[in-house]
CSV table of C-alpha atoms in Angstrom, one decimal:
chain,number,residue,atom,x,y,z
A,979,MET,CA,17.2,0.2,14.7
A,980,ARG,CA,14.8,2.3,16.9
A,981,VAL,CA,11.3,0.9,17.1
A,982,LEU,CA,8.3,2.8,18.5
A,983,LEU,CA,5.8,0.4,20.0
A,984,ILE,CA,2.3,1.9,20.7
A,985,GLU,CA,0.5,-0.7,22.7
A,986,ASP,CA,-1.6,-0.3,25.9
A,987,ASP,CA,-1.5,-4.0,27.0
A,988,ASP,CA,1.6,-4.7,29.0
A,989,ARG,CA,1.0,-8.4,28.7
A,990,VAL,CA,1.6,-8.0,25.0
A,991,ALA,CA,4.2,-5.2,25.1
A,992,GLY,CA,6.5,-6.7,27.7
A,993,PRO,CA,7.3,-10.0,25.9
A,994,LEU,CA,7.3,-8.2,22.6
A,995,MET,CA,9.9,-5.6,23.7
A,996,GLU,CA,12.1,-8.3,25.2
A,997,GLY,CA,11.9,-10.4,22.1
A,998,LEU,CA,12.7,-7.4,19.8
A,999,ARG,CA,15.7,-6.4,22.0
A,1000,ARG,CA,17.1,-9.9,21.6
A,1001,PHE,CA,17.1,-9.3,17.9
A,1002,GLY,CA,19.1,-6.0,18.4
A,1003,PHE,CA,16.2,-3.5,18.2
A,1004,THR,CA,16.0,-0.5,20.5
A,1005,VAL,CA,12.3,-0.2,21.6
A,1006,GLU,CA,10.5,2.8,23.0
A,1007,HIS,CA,7.1,2.0,24.4
A,1008,ALA,CA,4.0,4.3,24.4
A,1009,ARG,CA,0.8,3.1,26.1
A,1010,LYS,CA,-1.5,5.7,24.6
A,1011,GLY,CA,-2.0,7.1,21.1
A,1012,ALA,CA,-1.2,10.7,22.3
A,1013,ASP,CA,2.1,9.5,23.8
A,1014,GLY,CA,3.0,7.8,20.6
A,1015,LEU,CA,2.3,10.9,18.5
A,1016,ALA,CA,4.4,13.0,20.9
A,1017,ALA,CA,7.4,10.5,20.9
A,1018,PRO,CA,10.5,11.3,18.8
A,1019,GLU,CA,10.3,9.8,15.3
A,1020,ALA,CA,11.6,6.2,15.1
A,1021,ALA,CA,12.8,4.0,12.2
A,1022,ILE,CA,9.5,2.1,12.3
A,1023,VAL,CA,6.2,2.2,14.2
A,1024,LEU,CA,4.3,-0.9,15.6
A,1025,LEU,CA,0.8,0.4,16.2
A,1026,ASP,CA,-1.9,-1.4,18.1
A,1027,LEU,CA,-5.4,-0.4,16.8
A,1028,GLY,CA,-7.2,-0.8,20.2
A,1029,LEU,CA,-5.8,2.0,22.3
A,1030,PRO,CA,-7.5,3.5,25.4
A,1031,ASP,CA,-7.5,7.2,24.4
A,1032,MET,CA,-8.0,7.2,20.7
A,1033,ASP,CA,-8.5,4.7,17.8
A,1034,GLY,CA,-5.3,3.4,16.3
A,1035,ILE,CA,-6.7,4.3,12.9
A,1036,ASP,CA,-6.6,8.0,13.9
A,1037,VAL,CA,-3.1,7.6,15.1
A,1038,CYS,CA,-2.1,6.0,11.8
A,1039,ARG,CA,-3.7,8.9,9.9
A,1040,ALA,CA,-1.9,11.5,12.1
A,1041,LEU,CA,1.5,9.8,11.7
A,1042,ARG,CA,1.2,9.5,8.0
A,1043,SER,CA,0.1,13.1,7.5
A,1044,ARG,CA,3.5,14.3,8.9
A,1045,SER,CA,5.9,11.5,8.2
A,1046,SER,CA,6.7,8.6,5.8
A,1047,VAL,CA,7.9,6.4,8.7
A,1048,PRO,CA,7.0,2.7,8.0
A,1049,ILE,CA,3.9,1.6,10.1
A,1050,ILE,CA,2.9,-2.0,10.9
A,1051,MET,CA,-0.5,-2.4,12.5
A,1052,ILE,CA,-1.0,-4.8,15.3
A,1053,THR,CA,-4.6,-5.9,15.6
A,1054,ALA,CA,-6.8,-8.4,17.3
A,1055,ARG,CA,-9.8,-7.1,15.2
A,1056,ASP,CA,-11.4,-9.7,12.9
A,1057,ASP,CA,-13.1,-7.1,10.7
A,1058,GLU,CA,-11.3,-6.8,7.4
A,1059,VAL,CA,-12.6,-3.2,7.0
A,1060,ASP,CA,-10.3,-2.0,9.8
A,1061,ARG,CA,-7.3,-3.5,8.1
A,1062,VAL,CA,-8.2,-2.2,4.7
A,1063,LEU,CA,-8.8,1.3,6.1
A,1064,GLY,CA,-5.5,1.3,7.9
A,1065,LEU,CA,-3.7,0.3,4.7
A,1066,GLU,CA,-5.5,2.9,2.8
A,1067,LEU,CA,-4.4,5.6,5.3
A,1068,GLY,CA,-0.8,4.6,4.7
A,1069,ALA,CA,0.1,1.7,7.0
A,1070,ASP,CA,2.6,-0.6,5.3
A,1071,ASP,CA,1.6,-4.0,6.7
A,1072,TYR,CA,-0.3,-5.6,9.6
A,1073,VAL,CA,0.0,-8.6,11.9
A,1074,SER,CA,-2.9,-10.2,13.6
A,1075,LYS,CA,-2.7,-11.3,17.3
A,1076,PRO,CA,-1.5,-13.8,18.3
A,1077,PHE,CA,1.8,-13.7,16.4
A,1078,GLY,CA,5.4,-14.7,16.9
A,1079,VAL,CA,8.3,-12.4,17.4
A,1080,ARG,CA,10.2,-14.0,14.5
A,1081,GLU,CA,7.3,-13.3,12.1
A,1082,LEU,CA,7.2,-9.7,13.3
A,1083,VAL,CA,10.9,-9.2,12.9
A,1084,ALA,CA,10.7,-10.6,9.3
A,1085,ARG,CA,8.0,-8.1,8.5
A,1086,ILE,CA,9.9,-5.2,10.1
A,1087,ARG,CA,12.9,-6.1,8.0
A,1088,ALA,CA,10.8,-6.5,4.8
A,1089,VAL,CA,9.0,-3.2,5.3
A,1090,THR,CA,12.2,-1.2,6.1
A,1091,ARG,CA,13.9,-2.8,3.1
A,1092,ARG,CA,11.1,-1.7,0.8
A,1093,ALA,CA,11.1,1.8,2.3
A,1094,ARG,CA,14.9,2.2,1.7
A,1095,PRO,CA,15.5,4.1,-1.6
A,1096,PRO,CA,17.3,2.0,-4.2
A,1097,VAL,CA,21.0,2.5,-4.8
A,1098,PRO,CA,21.5,3.6,-8.4
A,1099,ASP,CA,23.8,1.5,-10.6
A,1100,ASN,CA,26.0,4.2,-12.1
A,1101,ARG,CA,27.9,1.7,-14.2
A,1102,GLN,CA,24.7,0.5,-15.8
A,1103,ALA,CA,23.7,4.1,-16.5
A,1104,GLU,CA,27.0,4.7,-18.2
A,1105,ARG,CA,26.7,1.6,-20.3
A,1106,ASP,CA,23.1,2.3,-21.4
A,1107,PRO,CA,22.1,6.0,-21.2
A,1108,SER,CA,18.6,5.2,-22.5
A,1109,GLN,CA,17.8,3.8,-19.1
A,1110,ASP,CA,18.5,7.2,-17.3
A,1111,PRO,CA,15.1,8.2,-15.8
A,1112,ALA,CA,16.0,11.8,-16.2
A,1113,ARG,CA,16.5,11.5,-19.9
A,1114,PRO,CA,13.6,12.9,-21.9
A,1115,GLY,CA,11.4,10.2,-23.3
A,1116,ALA,CA,12.6,7.5,-20.8
A,1117,SER,CA,9.9,4.9,-20.6
A,1118,HIS,CA,8.9,5.1,-16.9
A,1119,VAL,CA,5.3,6.1,-17.6
A,1120,GLN,CA,2.8,3.4,-18.5
A,1121,ARG,CA,-0.8,4.0,-19.6
A,1122,ILE,CA,-3.6,1.4,-19.4
A,1123,GLY,CA,-6.7,2.9,-20.7
A,1124,PRO,CA,-7.4,6.0,-18.5
A,1125,LEU,CA,-4.9,4.7,-15.8
A,1126,THR,CA,-1.4,6.3,-15.8
A,1127,ILE,CA,1.4,4.8,-13.7
A,1128,ASP,CA,4.7,6.8,-13.3
A,1129,ARG,CA,7.2,4.4,-11.8
A,1130,ARG,CA,9.9,7.1,-11.4
A,1131,THR,CA,7.8,9.4,-9.3
A,1132,ARG,CA,5.5,6.6,-7.9
A,1133,GLN,CA,2.4,8.6,-8.9
A,1134,VAL,CA,-0.8,7.2,-10.3
A,1135,HIS,CA,-3.6,9.0,-12.1
A,1136,LEU,CA,-7.0,7.8,-13.2
A,1137,HIS,CA,-8.9,9.9,-15.7
A,1138,GLN,CA,-6.1,12.5,-15.1
A,1139,SER,CA,-7.0,12.7,-11.4
A,1140,PRO,CA,-4.4,11.6,-8.9
A,1141,ILE,CA,-4.8,8.5,-6.7
A,1142,ALA,CA,-3.1,8.4,-3.4
A,1143,LEU,CA,-1.6,4.9,-2.9
A,1144,ALA,CA,0.2,3.5,0.0
A,1145,PRO,CA,3.7,2.2,-0.8
A,1146,LYS,CA,2.6,-1.4,-0.8
A,1147,GLU,CA,-0.5,-0.7,-2.9
A,1148,PHE,CA,1.8,1.0,-5.5
A,1149,ASP,CA,4.1,-2.0,-5.5
A,1150,LEU,CA,1.1,-4.3,-6.0
A,1151,LEU,CA,-0.2,-2.2,-8.9
A,1152,THR,CA,3.1,-2.1,-10.7
A,1153,CYS,CA,3.5,-5.8,-10.3
A,1154,LEU,CA,0.1,-6.5,-12.0
A,1155,ALA,CA,0.7,-3.7,-14.6
A,1156,ALA,CA,4.0,-5.3,-15.7
A,1157,ASP,CA,2.0,-7.5,-18.1
A,1158,PRO,CA,-1.6,-6.2,-18.3
A,1159,GLY,CA,-4.1,-8.9,-18.9
A,1160,ALA,CA,-1.7,-11.7,-17.9
A,1161,VAL,CA,-2.5,-13.7,-14.8
A,1162,CYS,CA,0.0,-13.2,-11.9
A,1163,SER,CA,0.0,-16.1,-9.4
A,1164,ARG,CA,-0.4,-15.3,-5.7
A,1165,ARG,CA,3.2,-16.6,-5.1
A,1166,GLN,CA,4.5,-14.4,-8.0
A,1167,ILE,CA,2.9,-11.3,-6.5
A,1168,LEU,CA,4.1,-12.0,-3.0
A,1169,ASP,CA,7.6,-12.6,-4.2
A,1170,THR,CA,7.6,-9.4,-6.3
A,1171,ALA,CA,5.6,-6.9,-4.3
A,1172,TRP,CA,6.6,-8.2,-0.8
A,1173,GLU,CA,9.8,-10.2,-0.8
A,1174,ALA,CA,11.4,-13.3,-2.3
A,1175,ASN,CA,10.3,-16.4,-0.4
A,1176,TYR,CA,7.7,-14.5,1.5
A,1177,PHE,CA,6.4,-16.9,4.3
A,1178,GLY,CA,3.8,-14.8,6.0
A,1179,PRO,CA,0.0,-15.3,5.7
A,1180,THR,CA,-1.2,-14.8,2.2
A,1181,LYS,CA,-4.4,-13.1,3.6
A,1182,THR,CA,-2.4,-9.8,3.5
A,1183,LEU,CA,-2.5,-9.9,-0.3
A,1184,ASP,CA,-6.3,-10.1,-0.3
A,1185,VAL,CA,-6.5,-7.1,2.0
A,1186,HIS,CA,-4.2,-5.0,-0.2
A,1187,ILE,CA,-6.1,-6.1,-3.3
A,1188,ALA,CA,-9.4,-5.0,-1.7
A,1189,ALA,CA,-7.9,-1.6,-0.8
A,1190,LEU,CA,-6.4,-1.1,-4.3
A,1191,ARG,CA,-9.8,-2.0,-5.9
A,1192,ARG,CA,-11.5,0.6,-3.8
A,1193,LYS,CA,-9.1,3.3,-4.8
A,1194,LEU,CA,-9.4,2.5,-8.4
A,1195,GLY,CA,-13.2,2.9,-8.0
A,1196,ASP,CA,-14.1,-0.3,-9.8
A,1197,SER,CA,-13.4,-3.8,-8.6
A,1198,SER,CA,-13.3,-5.1,-12.2
A,1199,TRP,CA,-9.9,-3.4,-12.7
A,1200,ILE,CA,-8.4,-6.4,-10.9
A,1201,GLU,CA,-9.9,-9.8,-11.8
A,1202,ASN,CA,-9.6,-12.7,-9.4
A,1203,ILE,CA,-8.7,-15.9,-11.2
A,1204,ARG,CA,-9.9,-18.5,-8.7
A,1205,GLY,CA,-7.2,-20.8,-7.4
A,1206,ILE,CA,-4.5,-19.1,-9.4
A,1207,GLY,CA,-4.1,-15.3,-8.8
A,1208,PHE,CA,-5.1,-11.9,-10.2
A,1209,ARG,CA,-4.8,-9.9,-13.4
A,1210,LEU,CA,-5.1,-6.2,-14.2
A,1211,VAL,CA,-7.5,-5.3,-17.0
A,1212,ALA,CA,-9.2,-2.0,-18.0
A,1213,PRO,CA,-12.9,-2.4,-17.5
A,1214,ALA,CA,-14.9,-2.3,-20.7
A,1215,HIS,CA,-16.8,0.8,-19.7
A,1216,VAL,CA,-13.8,2.9,-18.4
A,1217,ASP,CA,-13.8,5.1,-21.5
A,1218,ALA,CA,-17.4,6.1,-21.0
A,1219,VAL,CA,-18.1,9.7,-20.2
A,1220,PRO,CA,-17.8,10.3,-16.4
A,1221,PRO,CA,-21.1,10.9,-14.6
A,1222,ALA,CA,-20.5,14.7,-14.2
A,1223,GLU,CA,-19.6,15.1,-17.8
A,1224,SER,CA,-22.5,12.9,-18.9
A,1225,ALA,CA,-24.9,15.1,-17.0
A,1226,GLN,CA,-23.5,18.2,-18.7
A,1227,VAL,CA,-23.7,16.6,-22.1
A,1228,ASP,CA,-27.3,15.5,-21.4
A,1229,GLY,CA,-28.2,19.1,-20.2
A,1230,ALA,CA,-26.6,20.6,-23.3
A,1231,SER,CA,-28.5,18.2,-25.5
A,1232,ALA,CA,-31.7,19.0,-23.8
A,1233,ALA,CA,-31.1,22.8,-24.1
A,1234,GLU,CA,-30.3,22.4,-27.8
A,1235,SER,CA,-33.5,20.4,-28.3
A,1236,ALA,CA,-35.5,23.1,-26.6
A,1237,ARG,CA,-34.0,25.8,-28.7
A,1238,GLY,CA,-34.7,23.7,-31.8
A,1239,GLY,CA,-38.3,23.2,-30.7
A,1240,GLY,CA,-38.7,26.9,-30.3
A,1241,LEU,CA,-37.5,27.5,-33.8
A,1242,ARG,CA,-40.0,25.1,-35.2
């Protein structure tokens, strides 16, 4: 597997490339963001956020605008906002410095495994035609209040407006939406949305939850059950008239009142 490492610090890049090569990876090294963007597309990108010529967040945005290549951010930044922003822009995962090569390799394998399209089970489709996603009426669309999730196309709409989710954010949402209102433990979410027996830091779950809440526009969509996990619930006010429509309704009502007043 060919890996593109965009990292300006040779003290980090040298040992990292050596370690990855021991695990059988072919590594191309770029020291600047511009060099990384000009490099041939790899199977996965390891992207440092602190680059000398441009912010790693901008590199992530540029990569994602033209490619679906998996991206793992490498960061020494403590600010959660940077990690959330990177994930919102399309990065698939992140590791915080310092980290071990074995952990990074495990994350690379997990991310690439998730990015690989599933192999259809033709025998199962023959046994049960109702499970064919192309069949009209197949139940791949789920609606939770104004939220619509299409698992076949991996598209999400809120109030009929599309929401752009990173692959991991979509996996997290579908995990919580499998049983709306039910509490999913942190371990259950990690095993489902990440990988079975996930052993990395669980902080990555909190970062993705924060990013997903922001994209849903209301943090109350995902409730934190302290010490247990999370659950997906439609906020009580989601069916209220959106602000723009409410303003129009209020304006129409005011105009109608004015006309009524004139008649009197």
